[in-house]
XYZ file of C-alpha atoms in Angstrom:
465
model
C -4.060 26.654 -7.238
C -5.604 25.289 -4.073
C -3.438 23.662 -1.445
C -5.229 20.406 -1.930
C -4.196 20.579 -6.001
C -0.682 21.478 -4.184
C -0.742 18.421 -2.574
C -1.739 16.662 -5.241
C 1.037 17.902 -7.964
C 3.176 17.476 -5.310
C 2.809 13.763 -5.418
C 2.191 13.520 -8.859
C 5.958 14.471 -9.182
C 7.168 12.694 -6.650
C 5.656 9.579 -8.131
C 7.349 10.697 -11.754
C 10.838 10.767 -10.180
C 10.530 7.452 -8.777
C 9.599 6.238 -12.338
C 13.073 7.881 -13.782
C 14.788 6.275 -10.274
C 13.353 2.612 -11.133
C 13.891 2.821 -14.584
C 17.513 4.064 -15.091
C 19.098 3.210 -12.587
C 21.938 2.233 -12.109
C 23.098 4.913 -14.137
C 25.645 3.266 -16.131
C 26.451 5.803 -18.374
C 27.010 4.946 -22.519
C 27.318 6.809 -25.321
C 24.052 7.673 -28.097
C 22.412 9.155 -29.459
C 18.610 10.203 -29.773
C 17.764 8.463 -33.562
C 19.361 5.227 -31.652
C 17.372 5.590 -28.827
C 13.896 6.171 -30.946
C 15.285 3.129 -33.296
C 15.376 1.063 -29.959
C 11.782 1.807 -29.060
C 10.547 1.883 -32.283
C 11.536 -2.001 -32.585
C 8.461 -3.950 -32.478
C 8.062 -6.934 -29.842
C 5.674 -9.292 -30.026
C 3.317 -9.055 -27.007
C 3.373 -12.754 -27.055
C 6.969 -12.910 -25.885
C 6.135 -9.673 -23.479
C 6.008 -11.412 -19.840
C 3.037 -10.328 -17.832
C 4.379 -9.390 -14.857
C 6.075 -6.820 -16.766
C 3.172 -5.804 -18.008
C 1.449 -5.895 -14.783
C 4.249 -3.619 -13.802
C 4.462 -0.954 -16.099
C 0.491 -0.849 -15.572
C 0.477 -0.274 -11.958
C 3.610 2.744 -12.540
C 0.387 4.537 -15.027
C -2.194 3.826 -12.562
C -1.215 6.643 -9.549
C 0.532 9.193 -12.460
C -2.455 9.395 -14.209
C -5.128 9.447 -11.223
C -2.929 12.153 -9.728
C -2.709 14.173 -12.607
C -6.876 14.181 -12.687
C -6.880 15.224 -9.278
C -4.565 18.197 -10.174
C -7.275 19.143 -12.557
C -9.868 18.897 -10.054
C -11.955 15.874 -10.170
C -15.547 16.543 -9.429
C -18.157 13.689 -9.589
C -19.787 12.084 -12.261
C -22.062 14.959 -13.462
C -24.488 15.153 -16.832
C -23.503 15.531 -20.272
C -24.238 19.129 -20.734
C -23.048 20.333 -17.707
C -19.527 22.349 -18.195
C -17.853 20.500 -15.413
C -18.840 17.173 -17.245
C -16.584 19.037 -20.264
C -14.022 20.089 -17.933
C -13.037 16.790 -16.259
C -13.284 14.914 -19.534
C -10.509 17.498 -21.095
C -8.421 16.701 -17.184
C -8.456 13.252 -18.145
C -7.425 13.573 -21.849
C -4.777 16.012 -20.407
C -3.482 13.330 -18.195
C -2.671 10.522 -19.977
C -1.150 12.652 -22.623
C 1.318 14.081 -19.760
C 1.661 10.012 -18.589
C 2.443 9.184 -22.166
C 5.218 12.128 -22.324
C 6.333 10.960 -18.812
C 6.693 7.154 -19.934
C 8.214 8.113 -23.528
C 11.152 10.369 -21.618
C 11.716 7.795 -19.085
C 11.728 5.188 -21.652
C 13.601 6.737 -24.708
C 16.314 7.842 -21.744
C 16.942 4.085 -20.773
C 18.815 4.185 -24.163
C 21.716 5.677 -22.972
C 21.919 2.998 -19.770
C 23.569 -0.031 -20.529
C 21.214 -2.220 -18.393
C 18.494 -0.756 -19.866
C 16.101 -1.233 -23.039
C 14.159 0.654 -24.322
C 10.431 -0.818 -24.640
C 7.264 0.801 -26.981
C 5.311 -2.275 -25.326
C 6.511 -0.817 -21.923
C 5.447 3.006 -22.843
C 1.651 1.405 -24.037
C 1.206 -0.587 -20.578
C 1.844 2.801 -18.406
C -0.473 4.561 -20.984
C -3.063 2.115 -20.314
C -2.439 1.987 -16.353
C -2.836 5.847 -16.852
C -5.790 5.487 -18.765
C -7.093 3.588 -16.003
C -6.469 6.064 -13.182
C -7.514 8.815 -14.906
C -10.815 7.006 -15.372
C -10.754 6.083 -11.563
C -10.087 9.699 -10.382
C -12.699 10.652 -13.307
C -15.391 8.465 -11.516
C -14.129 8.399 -7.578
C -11.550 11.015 -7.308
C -13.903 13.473 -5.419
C -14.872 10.801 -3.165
C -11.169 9.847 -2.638
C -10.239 13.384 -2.519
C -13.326 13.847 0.258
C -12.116 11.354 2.229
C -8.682 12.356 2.579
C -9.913 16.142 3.490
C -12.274 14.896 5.822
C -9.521 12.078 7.908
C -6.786 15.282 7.818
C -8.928 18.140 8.541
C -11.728 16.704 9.930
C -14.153 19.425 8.884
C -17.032 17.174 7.948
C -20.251 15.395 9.881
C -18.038 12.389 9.121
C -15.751 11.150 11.515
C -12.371 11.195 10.500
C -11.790 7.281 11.994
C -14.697 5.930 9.146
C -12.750 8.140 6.219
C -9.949 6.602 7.124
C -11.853 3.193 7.074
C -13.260 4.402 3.504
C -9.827 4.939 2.234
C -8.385 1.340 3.585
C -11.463 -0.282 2.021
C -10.809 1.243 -1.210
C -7.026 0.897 -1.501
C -7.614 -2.779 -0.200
C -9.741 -3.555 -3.183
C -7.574 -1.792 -5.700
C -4.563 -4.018 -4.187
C -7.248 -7.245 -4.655
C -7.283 -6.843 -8.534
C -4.600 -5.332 -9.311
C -2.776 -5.489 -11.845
C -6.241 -5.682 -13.392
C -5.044 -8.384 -16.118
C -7.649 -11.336 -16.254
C -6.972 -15.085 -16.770
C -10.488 -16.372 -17.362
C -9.543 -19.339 -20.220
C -9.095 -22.767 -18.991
C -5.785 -22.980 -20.537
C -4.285 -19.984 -18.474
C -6.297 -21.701 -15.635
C -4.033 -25.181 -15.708
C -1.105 -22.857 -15.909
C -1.844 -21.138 -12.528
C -3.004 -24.303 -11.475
C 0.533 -25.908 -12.389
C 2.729 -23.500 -11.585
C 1.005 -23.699 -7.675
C -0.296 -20.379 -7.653
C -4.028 -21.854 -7.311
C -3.701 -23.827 -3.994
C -6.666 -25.523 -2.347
C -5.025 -27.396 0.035
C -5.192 -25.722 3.367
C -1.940 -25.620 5.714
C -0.107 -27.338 2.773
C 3.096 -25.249 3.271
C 2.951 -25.016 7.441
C 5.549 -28.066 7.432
C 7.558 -27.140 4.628
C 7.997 -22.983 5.322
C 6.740 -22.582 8.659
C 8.349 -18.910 8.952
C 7.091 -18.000 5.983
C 3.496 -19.582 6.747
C 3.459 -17.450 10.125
C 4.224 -14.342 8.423
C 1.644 -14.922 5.626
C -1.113 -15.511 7.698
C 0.146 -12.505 10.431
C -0.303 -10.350 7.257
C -3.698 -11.417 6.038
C -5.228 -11.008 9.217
C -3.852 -7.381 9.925
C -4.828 -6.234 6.668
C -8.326 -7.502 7.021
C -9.071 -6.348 10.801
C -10.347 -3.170 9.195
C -12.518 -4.607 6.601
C -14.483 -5.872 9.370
C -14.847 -3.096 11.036
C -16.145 -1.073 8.135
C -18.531 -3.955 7.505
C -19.590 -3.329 11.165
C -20.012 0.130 11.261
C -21.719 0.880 7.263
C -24.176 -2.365 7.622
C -26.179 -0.993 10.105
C -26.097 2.922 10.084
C -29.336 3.569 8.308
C -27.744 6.658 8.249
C -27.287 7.065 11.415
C -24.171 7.912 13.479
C -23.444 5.533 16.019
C -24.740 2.485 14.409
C -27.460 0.188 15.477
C -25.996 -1.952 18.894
C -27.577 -5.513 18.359
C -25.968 -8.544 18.742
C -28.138 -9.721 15.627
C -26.102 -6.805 14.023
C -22.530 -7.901 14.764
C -23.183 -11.273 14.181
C -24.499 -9.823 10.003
C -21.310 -8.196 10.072
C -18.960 -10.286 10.664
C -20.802 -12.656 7.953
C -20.698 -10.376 5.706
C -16.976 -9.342 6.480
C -16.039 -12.847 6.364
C -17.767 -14.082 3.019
C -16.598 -10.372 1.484
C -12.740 -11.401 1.942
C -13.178 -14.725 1.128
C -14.761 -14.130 -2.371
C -11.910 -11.377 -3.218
C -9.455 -14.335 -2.228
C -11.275 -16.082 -4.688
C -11.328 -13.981 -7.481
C -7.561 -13.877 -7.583
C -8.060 -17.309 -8.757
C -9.140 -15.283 -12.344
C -6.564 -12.397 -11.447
C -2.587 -12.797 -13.625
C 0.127 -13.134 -11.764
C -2.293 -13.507 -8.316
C -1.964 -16.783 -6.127
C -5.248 -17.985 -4.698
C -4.612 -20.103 -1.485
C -6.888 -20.991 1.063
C -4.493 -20.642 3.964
C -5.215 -16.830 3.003
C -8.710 -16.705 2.592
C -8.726 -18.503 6.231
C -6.250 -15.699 7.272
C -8.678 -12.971 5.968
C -11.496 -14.410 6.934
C -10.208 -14.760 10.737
C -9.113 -11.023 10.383
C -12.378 -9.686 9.368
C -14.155 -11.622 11.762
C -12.311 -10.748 14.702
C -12.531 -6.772 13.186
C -16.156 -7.107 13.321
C -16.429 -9.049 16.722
C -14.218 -5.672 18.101
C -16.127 -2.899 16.436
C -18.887 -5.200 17.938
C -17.968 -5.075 21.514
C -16.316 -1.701 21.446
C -20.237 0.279 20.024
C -22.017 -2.643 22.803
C -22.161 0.210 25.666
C -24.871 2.948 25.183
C -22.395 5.864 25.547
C -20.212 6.977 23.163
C -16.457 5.597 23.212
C -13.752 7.933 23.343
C -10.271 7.633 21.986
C -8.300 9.005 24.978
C -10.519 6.785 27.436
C -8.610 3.860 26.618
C -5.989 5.116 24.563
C -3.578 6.298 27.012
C -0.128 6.731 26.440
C 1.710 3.928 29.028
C -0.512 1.162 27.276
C 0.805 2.542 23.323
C 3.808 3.181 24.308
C 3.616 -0.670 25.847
C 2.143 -2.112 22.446
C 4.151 -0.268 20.721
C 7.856 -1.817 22.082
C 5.998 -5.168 21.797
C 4.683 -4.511 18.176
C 8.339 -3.862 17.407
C 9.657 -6.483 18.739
C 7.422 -8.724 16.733
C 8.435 -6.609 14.104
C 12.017 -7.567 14.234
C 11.176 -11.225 14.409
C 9.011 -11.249 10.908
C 12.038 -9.728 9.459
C 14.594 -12.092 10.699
C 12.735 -15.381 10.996
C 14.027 -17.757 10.413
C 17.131 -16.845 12.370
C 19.579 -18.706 10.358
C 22.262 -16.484 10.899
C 25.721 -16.414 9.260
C 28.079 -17.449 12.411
C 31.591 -16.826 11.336
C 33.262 -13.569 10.813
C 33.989 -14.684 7.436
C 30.840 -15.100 6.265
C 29.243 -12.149 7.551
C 32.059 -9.999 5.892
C 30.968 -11.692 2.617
C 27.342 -10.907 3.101
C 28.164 -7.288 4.015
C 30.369 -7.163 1.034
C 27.319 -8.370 -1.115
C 24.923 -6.134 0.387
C 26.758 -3.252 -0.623
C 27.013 -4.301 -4.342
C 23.294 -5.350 -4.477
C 21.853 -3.311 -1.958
C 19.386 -1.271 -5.074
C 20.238 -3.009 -8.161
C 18.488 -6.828 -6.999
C 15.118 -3.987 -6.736
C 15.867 -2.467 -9.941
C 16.886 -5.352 -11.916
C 13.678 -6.311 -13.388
C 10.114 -5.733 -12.557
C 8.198 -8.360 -10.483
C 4.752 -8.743 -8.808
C 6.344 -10.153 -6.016
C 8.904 -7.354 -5.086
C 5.633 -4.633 -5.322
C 3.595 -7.228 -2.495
C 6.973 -7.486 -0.316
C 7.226 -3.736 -0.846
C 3.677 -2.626 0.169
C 3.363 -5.440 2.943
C 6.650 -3.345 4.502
C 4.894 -0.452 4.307
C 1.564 -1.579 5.946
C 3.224 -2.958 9.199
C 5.925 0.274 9.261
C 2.641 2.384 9.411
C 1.434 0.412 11.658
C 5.010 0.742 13.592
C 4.568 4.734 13.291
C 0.591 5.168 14.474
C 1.165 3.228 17.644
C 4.457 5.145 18.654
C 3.221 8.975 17.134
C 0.023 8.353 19.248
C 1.845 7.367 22.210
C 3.834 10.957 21.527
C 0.742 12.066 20.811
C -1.564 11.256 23.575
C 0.935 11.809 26.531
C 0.216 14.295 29.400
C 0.389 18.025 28.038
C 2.663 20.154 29.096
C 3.411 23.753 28.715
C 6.581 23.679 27.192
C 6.944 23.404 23.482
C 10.092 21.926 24.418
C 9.101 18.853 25.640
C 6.399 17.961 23.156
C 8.969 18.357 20.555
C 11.170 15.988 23.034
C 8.685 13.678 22.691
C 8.022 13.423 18.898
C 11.816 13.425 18.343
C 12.009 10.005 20.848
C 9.245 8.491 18.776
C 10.383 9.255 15.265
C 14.188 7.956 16.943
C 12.719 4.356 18.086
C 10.925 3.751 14.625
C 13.821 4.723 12.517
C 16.183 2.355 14.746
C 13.470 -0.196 14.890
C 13.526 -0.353 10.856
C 17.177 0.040 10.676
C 17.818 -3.210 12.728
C 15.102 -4.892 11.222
C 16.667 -4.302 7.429
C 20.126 -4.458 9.056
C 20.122 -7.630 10.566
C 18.838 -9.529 6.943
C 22.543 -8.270 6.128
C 23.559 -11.396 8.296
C 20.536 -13.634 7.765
C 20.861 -16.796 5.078
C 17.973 -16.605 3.432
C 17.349 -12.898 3.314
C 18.435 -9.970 0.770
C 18.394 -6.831 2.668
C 17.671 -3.899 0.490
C 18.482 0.215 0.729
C 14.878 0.459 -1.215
C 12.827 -1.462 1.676
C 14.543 0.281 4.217
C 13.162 3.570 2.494
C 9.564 1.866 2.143
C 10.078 0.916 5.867
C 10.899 4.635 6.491
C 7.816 6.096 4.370
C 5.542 3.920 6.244
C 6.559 4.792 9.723
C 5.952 8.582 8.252
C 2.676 7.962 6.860
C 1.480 6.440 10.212
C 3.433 9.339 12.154
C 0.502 11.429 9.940
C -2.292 8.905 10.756
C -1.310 9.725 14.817
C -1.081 13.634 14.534
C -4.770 13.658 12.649
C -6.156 11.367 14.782
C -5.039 13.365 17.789
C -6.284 16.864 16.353
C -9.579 14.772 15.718
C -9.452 13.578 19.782
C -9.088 17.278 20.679
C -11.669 18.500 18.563
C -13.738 15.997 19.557
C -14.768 14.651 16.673
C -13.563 11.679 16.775
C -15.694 8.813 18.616
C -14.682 5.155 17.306
C-alpha cells in the first residue's frame, strides 16, 4: 500500500472512532443483550417523526467514511465503461459503503447497551446514504482531491502549491454551502423556514438586538470568503497561463464574479434544510470576496513575480499573529458578561465539569457542526500565522534552536486556545466545551501543516503567490 492510501486509511479510522466516541458516549454502562439490541433497531420509526437535523447529521458522519474508504481503494478519474479501472473503482465504491454500513450497524447496535442511547435503523440508512454520497464524490473527484492535496504537501507538480490549496478551500467551501444536501423546494417547507426566521431579508435586523453575535457573524463570513476571491482572481484570467493576465479590466471581472458567486450560494441556502439564508451574510461574503479579489488584484499588479519571503518576514507574522490572537480571545468571550462573585464562578466551574462533553454529545444538531467547524477555521488560521512566523525566521545552524522555535509557537497557540475555551468557564452566556477545545487544538495543527508546506514550497521555490 502506498503512503498516500496510508494516509488515507489512516483517517478513515480516525474518522470511525470518532463515530463510536459521539455515539456512545457517555458510556453509561447497562446490561443486554444482542437479540435486545437488534429488537431495538429493528423497531420501525416513521421518518415523518425522524427530525431532520438528525438526519442531516447522521448524513454528514457517512459522507467523509465513505469518500475515505474510496480513496483507500484508489480513486482514479472518471474513465470509460470498458476500461478495467472503470471496473475497479466501481467495485471500491460498492466496497465502501458496505464497510460504512458495517461501521454504522456496530456503532449503532452498540448504543444498546448505553442507557442514553437508542438504537436507530433510520439512523444506520442516513450514514449509508451520506456514504453513498462520498463514495460517489471520491468516485467522480477523488483523484482531483487526492491531486491537490499531493501537489499543496509535496509540491511536485507545475502547479503551485498556494492555488491547490486555493482548489481545496473552494471545494470544501462548496461542500459546507449544501450540505447536508437535504432540499426544501415546496412552498409549504418554504413558510416554515420563513417562520421559524431562518429566511431573513432584512439586512442589519439583529445588529441592535445581538450586536456580539452580529460582529462575529459577519467577521466569519468575510474570512471564509477572502479566498474565494482570490481563486476567482487567479482561474478567470489564466488562459492557461501561470501568472495570470495583470489588467485592471481583469480584477475588476473578478471580483464581480467573486461577489455574485457567494451571493447566489447564500441564496441557495434559502432551498437548503436546516440552512438560514440572511442577507447580513451574503453582504458579509460578498465584502470578503471582493476585498480577496481587490488583494490578489494588487498583489499580481507589478510585472515581477511576488515572493513569499519578500514580504512575509517573520517580525511582521509574528506581529499579526499576537494581534490575530488577541482578537481571537475577544470572539470567544464577547460579550464579556462575566460571572463577578466567587460564588458564582465556583458554580460555573462546577457545571463545566459535569457538562463539559455530554451538552456535545447529547443530541445531534446543525448548529453544534457550524460552531464546531467555524472553531476550526480561525484555530488554523491561529496556527499558519504563528508556524510561519517559526517558519520563516532567520536560519540558523543549530537544530536546536529551530526546534526552540517551533516548540514557542506550538506553546502560544495551545495557551491562546486554552484561555479562549477557559475563560467561557466564567462567561454568562457561554458553554465552554472539552470537545471545542480539541477542535480548537486540531485546527491550530492543521494550520501548523499549512506553514511547514508552505515554507518547503518558499525554499523550493515554487511557490510565487
Amino acid at each position: 500500500m502506498s503512503v498516500r492510501r496510508r494516509y488515507w486509511l489512516f483517517l478513515a479510522f480516525a474518522w470511525a472512532a470518532l463515530m463510536v466516541l459521539g455515539s456512545w458516549y457517555p458510556f453509561d454502562l447497562k446490561t443486554g443483550s444482542l437479540a435486545e439490541a437488534w429488537a431495538d433497531w429493528s423497531h420501525v420509526t416513521d421518518w415523518s417523526q425522524q427530525s431532520r437535523s438528525d438526519l442531516a447529521i447522521n448524513m454528514m458522519l457517512g459522507i467523509p467514511l465513505g469518500f475515505l474508504l474510496v480513496l483507500v481503494g484508489g480513486a482514479s478519474p472518471l474513465a470509460p465503461s470498458q476500461s478495467p479501472r472503470y471496473h475497479r473503482n466501481s467495485i471500491s465504491v460498492i466496497i465502501a459503503v458496505c464497510l460504512v454500513a458495517a461501521v454504522s450497524l456496530f456503532v449503532e447496535l452498540g448504543q444498546h447497551w448505553y442507557g442514553r442511547r437508542v438504537p436507530s435503523r433510520n439512523d444506520t440508512i442516513s450514514q449509508l446514504l451520506g456514504g453513498l454520497v462520498g463514495g460517489l464524490l471520491a468516485y467522480g473527484g477523488g483523484s482531483w482531491f487526492s491531486s491537490r492535496v499531493a501537489r499543496f504537501w509535496s509540491g511536485r507538480s507545475h502547479q503551485s502549491p498556494f492555488k491547490a490549496l486555493l482548489d481545496l478551500y473552494v471545494a470544501g467551501y462548496l461542500l459546507w454551502a449544501w450540505m447536508p444536501f437535504i432540499p426544501a423546494v415546496s412552498p409549504s417547507e418554504l413558510k416554515a423556514k420563513w417562520r421559524s426566521g431562518m429566511i431573513q431579508l432584512s439586512p442589519f435586523e439583529n445588529w441592535h438586538t445581538d450586536t456580539w453575535q452580529s460582529l462575529y457573524t459577519a467577521a466569519v463570513t468575510i474570512a471564509t470568503a477572502l479566498p474565494i476571491g482570490v481563486w476567482f482572481a487567479y482561474w478567470s484570467g489564466t488562459d492557461g497561463r501561470n501568472p495570470p493576465q495583470r489588467t485592471r479590466v481583469h480584477w475588476i471581472q473578478s471580483a464581480m464574479f467573486a461577489v455574485g458567486g457567494v451571493v447566489c450560494l447564500e441564496a441557495c441556502q434559502a432551498f437548503i434544510e436546516t440552512r438560514t439564508a440572511a442577507v447580513d451574510d451574503a453582504i458579509g461574503s460578498a465584502v470578503g470576496a471582493g476585498v480577496g479579489a481587490c488583494w490578489a488584484g494588487r498583489m499580481w499588479s507589478s510585472d515581477s513575480p511576488f515572493p513569499l519571503r519578500s514580504w512575509a518576514t517573520a517580525p511582521v507574522l509574528l506581529i499579526v499573529a499576537i494581534l490575530y490572537s488577541l482578537g481571537y480571545l475577544l470572539v470567544s468571550w464577547a460579550p464579556f458578561d462575566f460571572a463577578d462573585s466567587g460564588l458564582e464562578m465556583k458554580q460555573r466551574f462546577d457545571q463545566f465539569r459535569s457538562i463539559a462533553m455530554t451538552n456535545w454529545f447529547s443530541g445531534n444538531d446543525m448548529a453544534m457542526a457550524s460552531n464546531l467547524l467555524r472553531s476550526l477555521w480561525f484555530s488554523m488560521l491561529l496556527g499558519s500565522l504563528a508556524g510561519m512566523s517559526a517558519a520563516f525566521a532567520a536560519p540558523s545552524r543549530l537544530k536546536r534552536i529551530t526546534v526552540l522555535r517551533w516548540l514557542a509557537a506550538v506553546v502560544f497557540c495551545v495557551s491562546v486556545c486554552l484561555l479562549a475555551e477557559g475563560g467561557q468557564i466564567f462567561e454568562r452566556s457561554r458553554s465552554p466545551s472539552l470537545i471545542e477545545l480539541a477542535v480548537r487544538i486540531v485546527g491550530v495543527a492543521i494550520g501548523m501543516a499549512i506553514a511547514i508546506a508552505i515554507a518547503r514550497s518558499e525554499t523550493r521555490g515554487d511557490l510565487q503567490i
